[in-house]
Amino acid sequence: MAGRDRHGRNLVPLPWHHPEWGLRCVLSADGIRAATAAIFSPIAHPASQEVFRMRIRIAACCLSILAVLLAPSALADTAATGFQPALPLEYAPPKYPQAAQQQEREGWVVLAYVITTEGTVRDVFVEDSSGQQLFERAAVDAVSSWLYHPARRDGVPVETTRHRQKITFRLEGGDSAATELFGRQLASFRRDLARNDLERAAQRLERMRARPRWNLYEDAWYWWARSLYEEQTGDQEARRLSLRRAVAYEEAFLPPDVYVMALRELYVDYIRTGELQQALQTFARLQAVDTAGDMTAELADHAARVREHLVAVDVLEVQGVLGNRPWSYHLTRNAFELADVTGDRKRCVAGTLFG
């Protein structure tokens, strides 16, 4: 038992027996391909690893605003070209939605937007989030009124396209473990998945998500569980999104080996879809948390060849599909072209297509 929350409800650790994936990466003349082989060997976590406490407490009904930094390659490029990035001048933090406070809900939002030459913000859109619209609306409303010192190139103001900002909504004293109900639902989901009862497993996920109370710890576990379901159903695009959300935290709420495994799988998926810059950023995160070096040693040579590939190839071709959200791609060049477009698109902002 991990204790009780402020209302006396039981909090429980979340032990997890998970598959361990093997990885084989190949560099061919046609570009980079990744092949993965699943090796299912359940691993039990020792009791000492089953409870992970949040280490940071934040004032009541307040939130932390965390900037998403430029990739190291981009930072190096700015120093060489006389580019000075935009700097915040005036910004009011988003208001914590009252309904979320009352229901004890936590979440996060990643926004992307353009900073104009006057320092104002336009074209704000939700790039990703924990999936709760009330947090998305609060974040967009706040960021739309922010002001910046505009970016400058050789002293001349320039627009900053696709500036990214992450906003995390966290309550003071937020629980660092799951409620007993969430633990039971997760255990039932695991049994359904082991029996390959995908219909019942999907229903379990829906019931878990429908709970009014929701903290960041449970959010990470939910997306990890969902990624396993999507792996079993073969929905690779949805699985990549779930993996990305499972590790979208400044703290690792998942057990260390599961967290490292999720990053490794995410790296492979980014390679598979041609998102090479995202893959390299994921590899950098993997290096930071893989203290034993087992996973990074396996991928280090491949990541080096990805970097070489980005330098050697003049044109990178990437396929994208517009869904309910905008489709975006992390540009590794200073120019791009849209080709073989089918259907309608309203606009394109710095590599992001809006349907």
Short mmCIF file of N, CA and C in Angstrom, two decimals, residues 196-276:
data_model
loop_
_atom_site.label_atom_id
_atom_site.label_comp_id
_atom_site.label_asym_id
_atom_site.label_seq_id
_atom_site.Cartn_x
_atom_site.Cartn_y
_atom_site.Cartn_z
N ASN A 196 -5.67 -11.70 -25.10
CA ASN A 196 -5.95 -11.18 -26.44
C ASN A 196 -7.43 -10.82 -26.62
N ASP A 197 -8.08 -10.47 -25.52
CA ASP A 197 -9.46 -10.01 -25.57
C ASP A 197 -9.43 -8.50 -25.82
N LEU A 198 -9.23 -8.11 -27.07
CA LEU A 198 -9.00 -6.71 -27.39
C LEU A 198 -10.25 -5.85 -27.21
N GLU A 199 -11.41 -6.43 -27.43
CA GLU A 199 -12.64 -5.66 -27.25
C GLU A 199 -12.82 -5.27 -25.79
N ARG A 200 -12.61 -6.22 -24.90
CA ARG A 200 -12.75 -5.91 -23.48
C ARG A 200 -11.63 -4.98 -23.01
N ALA A 201 -10.42 -5.19 -23.55
CA ALA A 201 -9.31 -4.31 -23.18
C ALA A 201 -9.60 -2.87 -23.57
N ALA A 202 -10.20 -2.68 -24.75
CA ALA A 202 -10.55 -1.32 -25.20
C ALA A 202 -11.60 -0.71 -24.27
N GLN A 203 -12.54 -1.52 -23.83
CA GLN A 203 -13.56 -1.02 -22.90
C GLN A 203 -12.94 -0.61 -21.57
N ARG A 204 -11.95 -1.37 -21.12
CA ARG A 204 -11.25 -1.02 -19.87
C ARG A 204 -10.56 0.34 -20.02
N LEU A 205 -9.91 0.55 -21.15
CA LEU A 205 -9.23 1.83 -21.38
C LEU A 205 -10.23 2.99 -21.37
N GLU A 206 -11.39 2.78 -21.97
CA GLU A 206 -12.41 3.83 -21.99
C GLU A 206 -12.89 4.16 -20.59
N ARG A 207 -13.08 3.12 -19.76
CA ARG A 207 -13.54 3.35 -18.39
C ARG A 207 -12.47 4.06 -17.56
N MET A 208 -11.21 3.67 -17.78
CA MET A 208 -10.13 4.34 -17.07
C MET A 208 -10.11 5.83 -17.42
N ARG A 209 -10.26 6.13 -18.69
CA ARG A 209 -10.18 7.51 -19.17
C ARG A 209 -11.39 8.33 -18.73
N ALA A 210 -12.52 7.68 -18.49
CA ALA A 210 -13.75 8.39 -18.16
C ALA A 210 -13.79 8.86 -16.71
N ARG A 211 -12.84 8.44 -15.89
CA ARG A 211 -12.82 8.85 -14.49
C ARG A 211 -12.62 10.35 -14.39
N PRO A 212 -13.41 11.04 -13.54
CA PRO A 212 -13.26 12.50 -13.44
C PRO A 212 -11.92 12.90 -12.83
N ARG A 213 -11.45 12.17 -11.85
CA ARG A 213 -10.18 12.49 -11.20
C ARG A 213 -9.03 11.91 -12.03
N TRP A 214 -7.96 12.69 -12.20
CA TRP A 214 -6.88 12.25 -13.09
C TRP A 214 -5.60 13.00 -12.74
N ASN A 215 -4.55 12.27 -12.35
CA ASN A 215 -3.29 12.97 -12.07
C ASN A 215 -2.23 12.58 -13.10
N LEU A 216 -1.09 13.26 -13.05
CA LEU A 216 -0.05 13.04 -14.04
C LEU A 216 0.53 11.64 -13.96
N TYR A 217 0.62 11.10 -12.75
CA TYR A 217 1.13 9.75 -12.56
C TYR A 217 0.25 8.74 -13.31
N GLU A 218 -1.07 8.85 -13.12
CA GLU A 218 -2.00 7.96 -13.80
C GLU A 218 -1.99 8.21 -15.31
N ASP A 219 -1.81 9.46 -15.69
CA ASP A 219 -1.78 9.79 -17.11
C ASP A 219 -0.65 9.05 -17.82
N ALA A 220 0.54 9.04 -17.23
CA ALA A 220 1.68 8.34 -17.84
C ALA A 220 1.40 6.85 -17.97
N TRP A 221 0.84 6.25 -16.93
CA TRP A 221 0.54 4.81 -16.97
C TRP A 221 -0.56 4.50 -17.99
N TYR A 222 -1.54 5.39 -18.07
CA TYR A 222 -2.62 5.16 -19.03
C TYR A 222 -2.08 5.12 -20.45
N TRP A 223 -1.23 6.09 -20.82
CA TRP A 223 -0.73 6.14 -22.19
C TRP A 223 0.22 4.98 -22.48
N TRP A 224 0.97 4.55 -21.46
CA TRP A 224 1.82 3.37 -21.67
C TRP A 224 0.96 2.14 -21.93
N ALA A 225 -0.11 1.95 -21.13
CA ALA A 225 -1.01 0.82 -21.33
C ALA A 225 -1.66 0.90 -22.70
N ARG A 226 -2.07 2.09 -23.09
CA ARG A 226 -2.72 2.25 -24.40
C ARG A 226 -1.76 1.90 -25.53
N SER A 227 -0.48 2.24 -25.37
CA SER A 227 0.50 1.91 -26.41
C SER A 227 0.64 0.41 -26.59
N LEU A 228 0.51 -0.34 -25.50
CA LEU A 228 0.58 -1.80 -25.59
C LEU A 228 -0.64 -2.36 -26.32
N TYR A 229 -1.80 -1.77 -26.05
CA TYR A 229 -3.02 -2.18 -26.75
C TYR A 229 -2.88 -1.90 -28.25
N GLU A 230 -2.38 -0.73 -28.61
CA GLU A 230 -2.24 -0.36 -30.01
C GLU A 230 -1.16 -1.17 -30.71
N GLU A 231 -0.16 -1.58 -29.96
CA GLU A 231 0.84 -2.49 -30.52
C GLU A 231 0.18 -3.81 -30.91
N GLN A 232 -0.72 -4.29 -30.06
CA GLN A 232 -1.38 -5.56 -30.31
C GLN A 232 -2.41 -5.46 -31.44
N THR A 233 -3.00 -4.27 -31.63
CA THR A 233 -3.97 -4.10 -32.71
C THR A 233 -3.30 -3.69 -34.02
N GLY A 234 -2.02 -3.36 -33.96
CA GLY A 234 -1.29 -2.99 -35.18
C GLY A 234 -1.46 -1.55 -35.61
N ASP A 235 -1.98 -0.69 -34.73
CA ASP A 235 -2.17 0.72 -35.07
C ASP A 235 -0.90 1.48 -34.70
N GLN A 236 0.07 1.51 -35.62
CA GLN A 236 1.38 2.07 -35.32
C GLN A 236 1.34 3.59 -35.12
N GLU A 237 0.51 4.28 -35.87
CA GLU A 237 0.45 5.74 -35.74
C GLU A 237 -0.09 6.13 -34.36
N ALA A 238 -1.18 5.47 -33.94
CA ALA A 238 -1.74 5.76 -32.62
C ALA A 238 -0.78 5.35 -31.52
N ARG A 239 -0.07 4.26 -31.73
CA ARG A 239 0.90 3.78 -30.73
C ARG A 239 2.02 4.79 -30.53
N ARG A 240 2.49 5.38 -31.62
CA ARG A 240 3.56 6.37 -31.51
C ARG A 240 3.10 7.57 -30.69
N LEU A 241 1.86 8.00 -30.90
CA LEU A 241 1.32 9.12 -30.14
C LEU A 241 1.21 8.76 -28.66
N SER A 242 0.76 7.55 -28.36
CA SER A 242 0.62 7.12 -26.97
C SER A 242 1.98 7.02 -26.28
N LEU A 243 2.97 6.49 -26.99
CA LEU A 243 4.32 6.42 -26.42
C LEU A 243 4.86 7.82 -26.13
N ARG A 244 4.63 8.73 -27.06
CA ARG A 244 5.11 10.10 -26.87
C ARG A 244 4.48 10.73 -25.65
N ARG A 245 3.21 10.45 -25.43
CA ARG A 245 2.52 11.01 -24.26
C ARG A 245 2.94 10.33 -22.97
N ALA A 246 3.28 9.05 -23.03
CA ALA A 246 3.69 8.33 -21.83
C ALA A 246 4.99 8.87 -21.25
N VAL A 247 5.84 9.45 -22.11
CA VAL A 247 7.14 9.96 -21.64
C VAL A 247 7.21 11.48 -21.74
N ALA A 248 6.06 12.13 -21.80
CA ALA A 248 6.02 13.59 -22.02
C ALA A 248 6.13 14.38 -20.73
N TYR A 249 6.99 13.92 -19.83
CA TYR A 249 7.08 14.55 -18.52
C TYR A 249 8.51 14.91 -18.18
N GLU A 250 8.64 15.95 -17.35
CA GLU A 250 9.96 16.33 -16.86
C GLU A 250 10.42 15.36 -15.78
N GLU A 251 9.50 14.61 -15.22
CA GLU A 251 9.81 13.55 -14.29
C GLU A 251 9.32 12.24 -14.90
N ALA A 252 10.02 11.16 -14.62
CA ALA A 252 9.62 9.87 -15.16
C ALA A 252 8.69 9.19 -14.16
N PHE A 253 7.39 9.16 -14.45
CA PHE A 253 6.43 8.52 -13.56
C PHE A 253 6.40 7.01 -13.78
N LEU A 254 6.90 6.55 -14.91
CA LEU A 254 6.98 5.12 -15.17
C LEU A 254 8.23 4.55 -14.52
N PRO A 255 8.26 3.23 -14.24
CA PRO A 255 9.49 2.61 -13.75
C PRO A 255 10.64 2.86 -14.72
N PRO A 256 11.87 2.98 -14.24
CA PRO A 256 12.99 3.34 -15.11
C PRO A 256 13.13 2.45 -16.34
N ASP A 257 13.00 1.13 -16.18
CA ASP A 257 13.19 0.26 -17.34
C ASP A 257 12.07 0.41 -18.35
N VAL A 258 10.84 0.65 -17.88
CA VAL A 258 9.72 0.88 -18.79
C VAL A 258 9.89 2.22 -19.50
N TYR A 259 10.33 3.23 -18.78
CA TYR A 259 10.55 4.56 -19.36
C TYR A 259 11.61 4.49 -20.45
N VAL A 260 12.71 3.81 -20.17
CA VAL A 260 13.78 3.66 -21.16
C VAL A 260 13.28 2.88 -22.37
N MET A 261 12.51 1.83 -22.11
CA MET A 261 11.98 1.03 -23.21
C MET A 261 11.05 1.85 -24.10
N ALA A 262 10.22 2.69 -23.48
CA ALA A 262 9.30 3.53 -24.25
C ALA A 262 10.08 4.50 -25.14
N LEU A 263 11.16 5.08 -24.62
CA LEU A 263 11.98 5.98 -25.44
C LEU A 263 12.62 5.23 -26.60
N ARG A 264 13.07 4.01 -26.34
CA ARG A 264 13.69 3.24 -27.41
C ARG A 264 12.68 2.92 -28.51
N GLU A 265 11.49 2.51 -28.11
CA GLU A 265 10.45 2.22 -29.09
C GLU A 265 10.06 3.47 -29.88
N LEU A 266 10.03 4.61 -29.18
CA LEU A 266 9.70 5.86 -29.85
C LEU A 266 10.77 6.22 -30.87
N TYR A 267 12.02 6.00 -30.53
CA TYR A 267 13.13 6.24 -31.47
C TYR A 267 12.94 5.42 -32.74
N VAL A 268 12.62 4.16 -32.57
CA VAL A 268 12.43 3.27 -33.73
C VAL A 268 11.26 3.74 -34.59
N ASP A 269 10.17 4.16 -33.94
CA ASP A 269 9.01 4.62 -34.70
C ASP A 269 9.32 5.89 -35.48
N TYR A 270 10.07 6.80 -34.88
CA TYR A 270 10.44 8.02 -35.60
C TYR A 270 11.32 7.70 -36.81
N ILE A 271 12.21 6.74 -36.67
CA ILE A 271 13.04 6.32 -37.80
C ILE A 271 12.15 5.73 -38.89
N ARG A 272 11.21 4.91 -38.50
CA ARG A 272 10.33 4.23 -39.45
C ARG A 272 9.53 5.23 -40.27
N THR A 273 9.14 6.35 -39.65
CA THR A 273 8.30 7.33 -40.35
C THR A 273 9.11 8.47 -40.95
N GLY A 274 10.43 8.40 -40.86
CA GLY A 274 11.27 9.41 -41.47
C GLY A 274 11.44 10.68 -40.66
N GLU A 275 10.99 10.70 -39.40
CA GLU A 275 11.13 11.88 -38.55
C GLU A 275 12.49 11.81 -37.86
N LEU A 276 13.53 12.06 -38.62
CA LEU A 276 14.89 11.79 -38.16
C LEU A 276 15.34 12.76 -37.07
#
